[in-house]
Amino acid sequence: MTQPVHLSIVVPCFNEEQVLPETARRLDILLRELAARGDIAEGRVLFVDDGSTDNTWPLIAQFAAADARFHGIKLSRNCGHQRALLAGLLSAPGDAVVSVDADLQDDLEAIKDMLAAHAKGAEIVYGVRRARKADTWFKRVTAEAYYSMLQAVGVQLIFNHADYRLLGRNALEALKSYKETNLFLRGVIPQLGFTSARVYYDRSERFAGESKYPFSKMVALAIEGITSFSEVPLKLITIVGLLISLASFALAVWALWVRITNPAAVPGWASIVIPLYMLGGVQLLCMGVIGQYVVKIYSETKSRPRFVIEKEL
Ligand code: UDP
Ligand code: MG
């Protein structure tokens, strides 16, 4: 049996005054229970206020004043869920950090299973939704189409997993070496490697308040996921460029052939059509070549770690 862990729970909050008191109450109960069961040696909660404009921060300050296990950090402006989450993950102390949304959609009971999986050696434990009954038809269909699309362009993703997960200290340290500003955590975490496990839970409805993820933010996240992790769109340009330019060259040869063999060809026709095809072909081919270099620049500028050492003897 491994030592009981020091646990931090990171909760990103954007205008969540309606749910926060209930979230804090439930987290308090959970931490007490975990400590009583001997699952954790110590537990704390870190709320990250992502530039809220309502009463979120004063509430967090209240929790922190009333209870030494509650802590908060306030971002200077609204930076978005992913960055708020990262701010929390990189600031939270402890051997294991669980990230969970403020709105109580994710069943907190799953944290028990996550800790159990962590104790058995999993460095990363993904919370995976069993059913999406609580989501609207539209959200469910778009979300599932999105996961499938990302997988199709080669982004490693955990199906039906959002940002409810446990990360061990080693995984957190590895995460620190990902310096990219366009951050898509759901894609980065599976890339870290390490032993991982999944726990399943039912996702319920938002406890109170409205979704802070309108359609526009969902689309932005979807595009982020593809452009941060996939070179497929750029490679497609190269392939399409190559095919079209081959066809153009063939057409140019055909135009020349018609010009020579058919005395009835309209004068001036070949001299217009041949350069048209040739130029189009050359241009697309060049764009494809440039695309290949852009792919390289793109992966270099992300300056991701080339490897992560898990253990040394
Ligand atoms: N959130 C955030 N910054 C934002 C938008 C959302 O920190 O700009 C937080 C929000 O407070 C919640 C979590 O991210 O804790 C998930 O948001 P929400 O529940 O509204 O998304 P949904 O479940 O509807 O996809
Ligand atoms: Mg939610």
Short mmCIF file of N, CA and C in Angstrom, two decimals, residues 186-265:
data_model
loop_
_atom_site.label_atom_id
_atom_site.label_comp_id
_atom_site.label_asym_id
_atom_site.label_seq_id
_atom_site.Cartn_x
_atom_site.Cartn_y
_atom_site.Cartn_z
N ARG A 186 -6.79 18.67 -23.40
CA ARG A 186 -7.28 17.32 -23.70
C ARG A 186 -6.41 16.60 -24.71
N GLY A 187 -5.67 17.38 -25.51
CA GLY A 187 -4.76 16.76 -26.46
C GLY A 187 -3.37 16.57 -25.87
N VAL A 188 -2.95 17.53 -25.03
CA VAL A 188 -1.60 17.47 -24.46
C VAL A 188 -1.46 16.31 -23.47
N ILE A 189 -2.45 16.15 -22.60
CA ILE A 189 -2.31 15.17 -21.51
C ILE A 189 -2.07 13.75 -22.04
N PRO A 190 -2.86 13.27 -23.04
CA PRO A 190 -2.57 11.92 -23.53
C PRO A 190 -1.17 11.80 -24.14
N GLN A 191 -0.61 12.94 -24.61
CA GLN A 191 0.74 12.91 -25.18
C GLN A 191 1.82 12.76 -24.14
N LEU A 192 1.50 13.06 -22.89
CA LEU A 192 2.51 13.01 -21.84
C LEU A 192 3.03 11.60 -21.64
N GLY A 193 2.18 10.62 -21.92
CA GLY A 193 2.58 9.24 -21.68
C GLY A 193 2.20 8.82 -20.27
N PHE A 194 3.03 8.06 -19.61
CA PHE A 194 2.79 7.53 -18.26
C PHE A 194 1.67 6.48 -18.24
N THR A 195 1.58 5.79 -17.14
CA THR A 195 0.52 4.80 -16.98
C THR A 195 -0.77 5.56 -16.74
N SER A 196 -1.85 5.20 -17.42
CA SER A 196 -3.09 5.91 -17.18
C SER A 196 -4.21 4.92 -16.93
N ALA A 197 -5.30 5.45 -16.38
CA ALA A 197 -6.47 4.62 -16.12
C ALA A 197 -7.69 5.48 -16.39
N ARG A 198 -8.85 4.84 -16.48
CA ARG A 198 -10.10 5.58 -16.69
C ARG A 198 -11.09 5.22 -15.62
N VAL A 199 -11.83 6.20 -15.16
CA VAL A 199 -12.95 5.89 -14.27
C VAL A 199 -14.21 6.45 -14.94
N TYR A 200 -15.31 5.74 -14.79
CA TYR A 200 -16.54 6.14 -15.47
C TYR A 200 -17.51 6.77 -14.49
N TYR A 201 -18.22 7.80 -14.95
CA TYR A 201 -19.18 8.46 -14.08
C TYR A 201 -20.33 8.98 -14.92
N ASP A 202 -21.43 9.28 -14.23
CA ASP A 202 -22.59 9.85 -14.93
C ASP A 202 -22.53 11.36 -14.84
N ARG A 203 -22.78 12.00 -15.96
CA ARG A 203 -22.74 13.45 -15.97
C ARG A 203 -24.15 13.97 -15.79
N SER A 204 -24.33 14.83 -14.82
CA SER A 204 -25.68 15.33 -14.57
C SER A 204 -25.83 16.74 -15.14
N GLU A 205 -26.93 17.37 -14.79
CA GLU A 205 -27.14 18.72 -15.29
C GLU A 205 -26.40 19.72 -14.43
N ARG A 206 -26.15 20.88 -14.99
CA ARG A 206 -25.55 21.96 -14.25
C ARG A 206 -26.38 22.23 -13.01
N PHE A 207 -25.72 22.40 -11.85
CA PHE A 207 -26.45 22.58 -10.61
C PHE A 207 -27.23 23.90 -10.63
N ALA A 208 -26.59 24.96 -11.08
CA ALA A 208 -27.27 26.26 -11.19
C ALA A 208 -26.50 27.11 -12.18
N GLY A 209 -27.10 28.20 -12.62
CA GLY A 209 -26.42 29.09 -13.55
C GLY A 209 -26.47 28.54 -14.97
N GLU A 210 -25.86 29.29 -15.89
CA GLU A 210 -25.90 28.89 -17.29
C GLU A 210 -24.54 28.42 -17.76
N SER A 211 -24.54 27.68 -18.86
CA SER A 211 -23.27 27.22 -19.42
C SER A 211 -22.40 28.42 -19.80
N LYS A 212 -21.11 28.31 -19.50
CA LYS A 212 -20.18 29.38 -19.86
C LYS A 212 -19.49 29.03 -21.17
N TYR A 213 -20.00 28.00 -21.82
CA TYR A 213 -19.45 27.57 -23.10
C TYR A 213 -20.48 27.73 -24.19
N PRO A 214 -20.70 28.94 -24.67
CA PRO A 214 -21.65 29.09 -25.77
C PRO A 214 -21.07 28.44 -27.03
N PHE A 215 -21.92 28.34 -28.05
CA PHE A 215 -21.53 27.66 -29.27
C PHE A 215 -20.21 28.22 -29.84
N SER A 216 -20.05 29.56 -29.77
CA SER A 216 -18.85 30.17 -30.36
C SER A 216 -17.59 29.66 -29.66
N LYS A 217 -17.65 29.52 -28.33
CA LYS A 217 -16.46 29.04 -27.61
C LYS A 217 -16.20 27.57 -27.92
N MET A 218 -17.31 26.81 -28.14
CA MET A 218 -17.13 25.40 -28.48
C MET A 218 -16.43 25.26 -29.82
N VAL A 219 -16.84 26.10 -30.78
CA VAL A 219 -16.21 26.04 -32.10
C VAL A 219 -14.75 26.44 -31.99
N ALA A 220 -14.46 27.47 -31.18
CA ALA A 220 -13.08 27.91 -31.02
C ALA A 220 -12.23 26.79 -30.43
N LEU A 221 -12.79 26.08 -29.45
CA LEU A 221 -12.05 24.97 -28.82
C LEU A 221 -11.81 23.86 -29.83
N ALA A 222 -12.82 23.61 -30.67
CA ALA A 222 -12.70 22.55 -31.66
C ALA A 222 -11.58 22.88 -32.64
N ILE A 223 -11.54 24.13 -33.10
CA ILE A 223 -10.50 24.54 -34.06
C ILE A 223 -9.13 24.47 -33.39
N GLU A 224 -9.09 24.92 -32.14
CA GLU A 224 -7.85 24.86 -31.37
C GLU A 224 -7.31 23.42 -31.33
N GLY A 225 -8.23 22.50 -31.06
CA GLY A 225 -7.83 21.09 -30.95
C GLY A 225 -7.18 20.61 -32.24
N ILE A 226 -7.76 20.99 -33.37
CA ILE A 226 -7.23 20.51 -34.64
C ILE A 226 -5.92 21.22 -34.99
N THR A 227 -5.92 22.56 -34.89
CA THR A 227 -4.73 23.27 -35.35
C THR A 227 -3.54 23.11 -34.41
N SER A 228 -3.78 22.75 -33.14
CA SER A 228 -2.63 22.55 -32.25
C SER A 228 -2.06 21.16 -32.36
N PHE A 229 -2.83 20.22 -32.89
CA PHE A 229 -2.36 18.85 -32.83
C PHE A 229 -2.25 18.14 -34.14
N SER A 230 -2.77 18.76 -35.22
CA SER A 230 -2.80 18.00 -36.44
C SER A 230 -2.13 18.75 -37.57
N GLU A 231 -1.30 18.01 -38.31
CA GLU A 231 -0.68 18.59 -39.49
C GLU A 231 -1.44 18.14 -40.73
N VAL A 232 -2.51 17.39 -40.50
CA VAL A 232 -3.24 16.83 -41.63
C VAL A 232 -3.77 17.91 -42.58
N PRO A 233 -4.38 19.02 -42.09
CA PRO A 233 -4.87 20.01 -43.06
C PRO A 233 -3.78 20.55 -43.96
N LEU A 234 -2.59 20.84 -43.38
CA LEU A 234 -1.49 21.35 -44.20
C LEU A 234 -1.01 20.30 -45.19
N LYS A 235 -0.95 19.07 -44.74
CA LYS A 235 -0.49 18.00 -45.63
C LYS A 235 -1.49 17.78 -46.76
N LEU A 236 -2.78 17.97 -46.45
CA LEU A 236 -3.81 17.82 -47.48
C LEU A 236 -3.59 18.81 -48.60
N ILE A 237 -3.22 20.05 -48.24
CA ILE A 237 -2.97 21.07 -49.26
C ILE A 237 -1.87 20.59 -50.20
N THR A 238 -0.83 20.03 -49.61
CA THR A 238 0.29 19.54 -50.43
C THR A 238 -0.19 18.46 -51.40
N ILE A 239 -0.97 17.53 -50.89
CA ILE A 239 -1.41 16.42 -51.73
C ILE A 239 -2.35 16.91 -52.84
N VAL A 240 -3.32 17.75 -52.44
CA VAL A 240 -4.25 18.29 -53.44
C VAL A 240 -3.48 19.11 -54.47
N GLY A 241 -2.52 19.92 -54.00
CA GLY A 241 -1.71 20.76 -54.90
C GLY A 241 -0.97 19.90 -55.92
N LEU A 242 -0.40 18.81 -55.42
CA LEU A 242 0.37 17.94 -56.29
C LEU A 242 -0.54 17.32 -57.36
N LEU A 243 -1.70 16.82 -56.93
CA LEU A 243 -2.62 16.18 -57.88
C LEU A 243 -3.09 17.17 -58.93
N ILE A 244 -3.50 18.36 -58.49
CA ILE A 244 -4.02 19.34 -59.44
C ILE A 244 -2.92 19.79 -60.39
N SER A 245 -1.70 19.94 -59.88
CA SER A 245 -0.65 20.40 -60.78
C SER A 245 -0.32 19.33 -61.81
N LEU A 246 -0.37 18.06 -61.38
CA LEU A 246 -0.14 16.99 -62.36
C LEU A 246 -1.19 17.06 -63.47
N ALA A 247 -2.46 17.24 -63.05
CA ALA A 247 -3.55 17.34 -64.02
C ALA A 247 -3.34 18.55 -64.94
N SER A 248 -2.88 19.66 -64.36
CA SER A 248 -2.68 20.88 -65.16
C SER A 248 -1.60 20.66 -66.22
N PHE A 249 -0.51 20.01 -65.79
CA PHE A 249 0.56 19.77 -66.76
C PHE A 249 0.05 18.89 -67.90
N ALA A 250 -0.75 17.89 -67.54
CA ALA A 250 -1.31 17.00 -68.56
C ALA A 250 -2.18 17.81 -69.52
N LEU A 251 -2.99 18.72 -68.98
CA LEU A 251 -3.87 19.55 -69.82
C LEU A 251 -3.05 20.47 -70.73
N ALA A 252 -1.93 20.97 -70.20
CA ALA A 252 -1.08 21.84 -71.00
C ALA A 252 -0.50 21.08 -72.19
N VAL A 253 -0.09 19.84 -71.91
CA VAL A 253 0.45 19.00 -72.99
C VAL A 253 -0.65 18.75 -74.02
N TRP A 254 -1.86 18.49 -73.53
CA TRP A 254 -2.99 18.24 -74.43
C TRP A 254 -3.26 19.48 -75.32
N ALA A 255 -3.21 20.67 -74.70
CA ALA A 255 -3.47 21.90 -75.46
C ALA A 255 -2.43 22.07 -76.58
N LEU A 256 -1.19 21.75 -76.23
CA LEU A 256 -0.11 21.87 -77.21
C LEU A 256 -0.35 20.87 -78.36
N TRP A 257 -0.76 19.68 -78.00
CA TRP A 257 -1.05 18.62 -78.98
C TRP A 257 -2.16 19.07 -79.94
N VAL A 258 -3.23 19.64 -79.38
CA VAL A 258 -4.35 20.13 -80.19
C VAL A 258 -3.86 21.22 -81.14
N ARG A 259 -3.03 22.12 -80.62
CA ARG A 259 -2.51 23.24 -81.41
C ARG A 259 -1.74 22.72 -82.64
N ILE A 260 -0.94 21.65 -82.41
CA ILE A 260 -0.11 21.13 -83.49
C ILE A 260 -0.92 20.32 -84.49
N THR A 261 -1.83 19.45 -83.98
CA THR A 261 -2.51 18.51 -84.87
C THR A 261 -3.79 19.05 -85.48
N ASN A 262 -4.41 20.05 -84.87
CA ASN A 262 -5.71 20.50 -85.37
C ASN A 262 -5.61 21.89 -86.01
N PRO A 263 -5.58 21.96 -87.33
CA PRO A 263 -5.42 23.26 -88.00
C PRO A 263 -6.60 24.18 -87.73
N ALA A 264 -7.75 23.58 -87.27
CA ALA A 264 -8.93 24.40 -87.02
C ALA A 264 -8.92 25.07 -85.65
N ALA A 265 -7.86 24.77 -84.82
CA ALA A 265 -7.81 25.38 -83.48
C ALA A 265 -7.81 26.89 -83.58
#
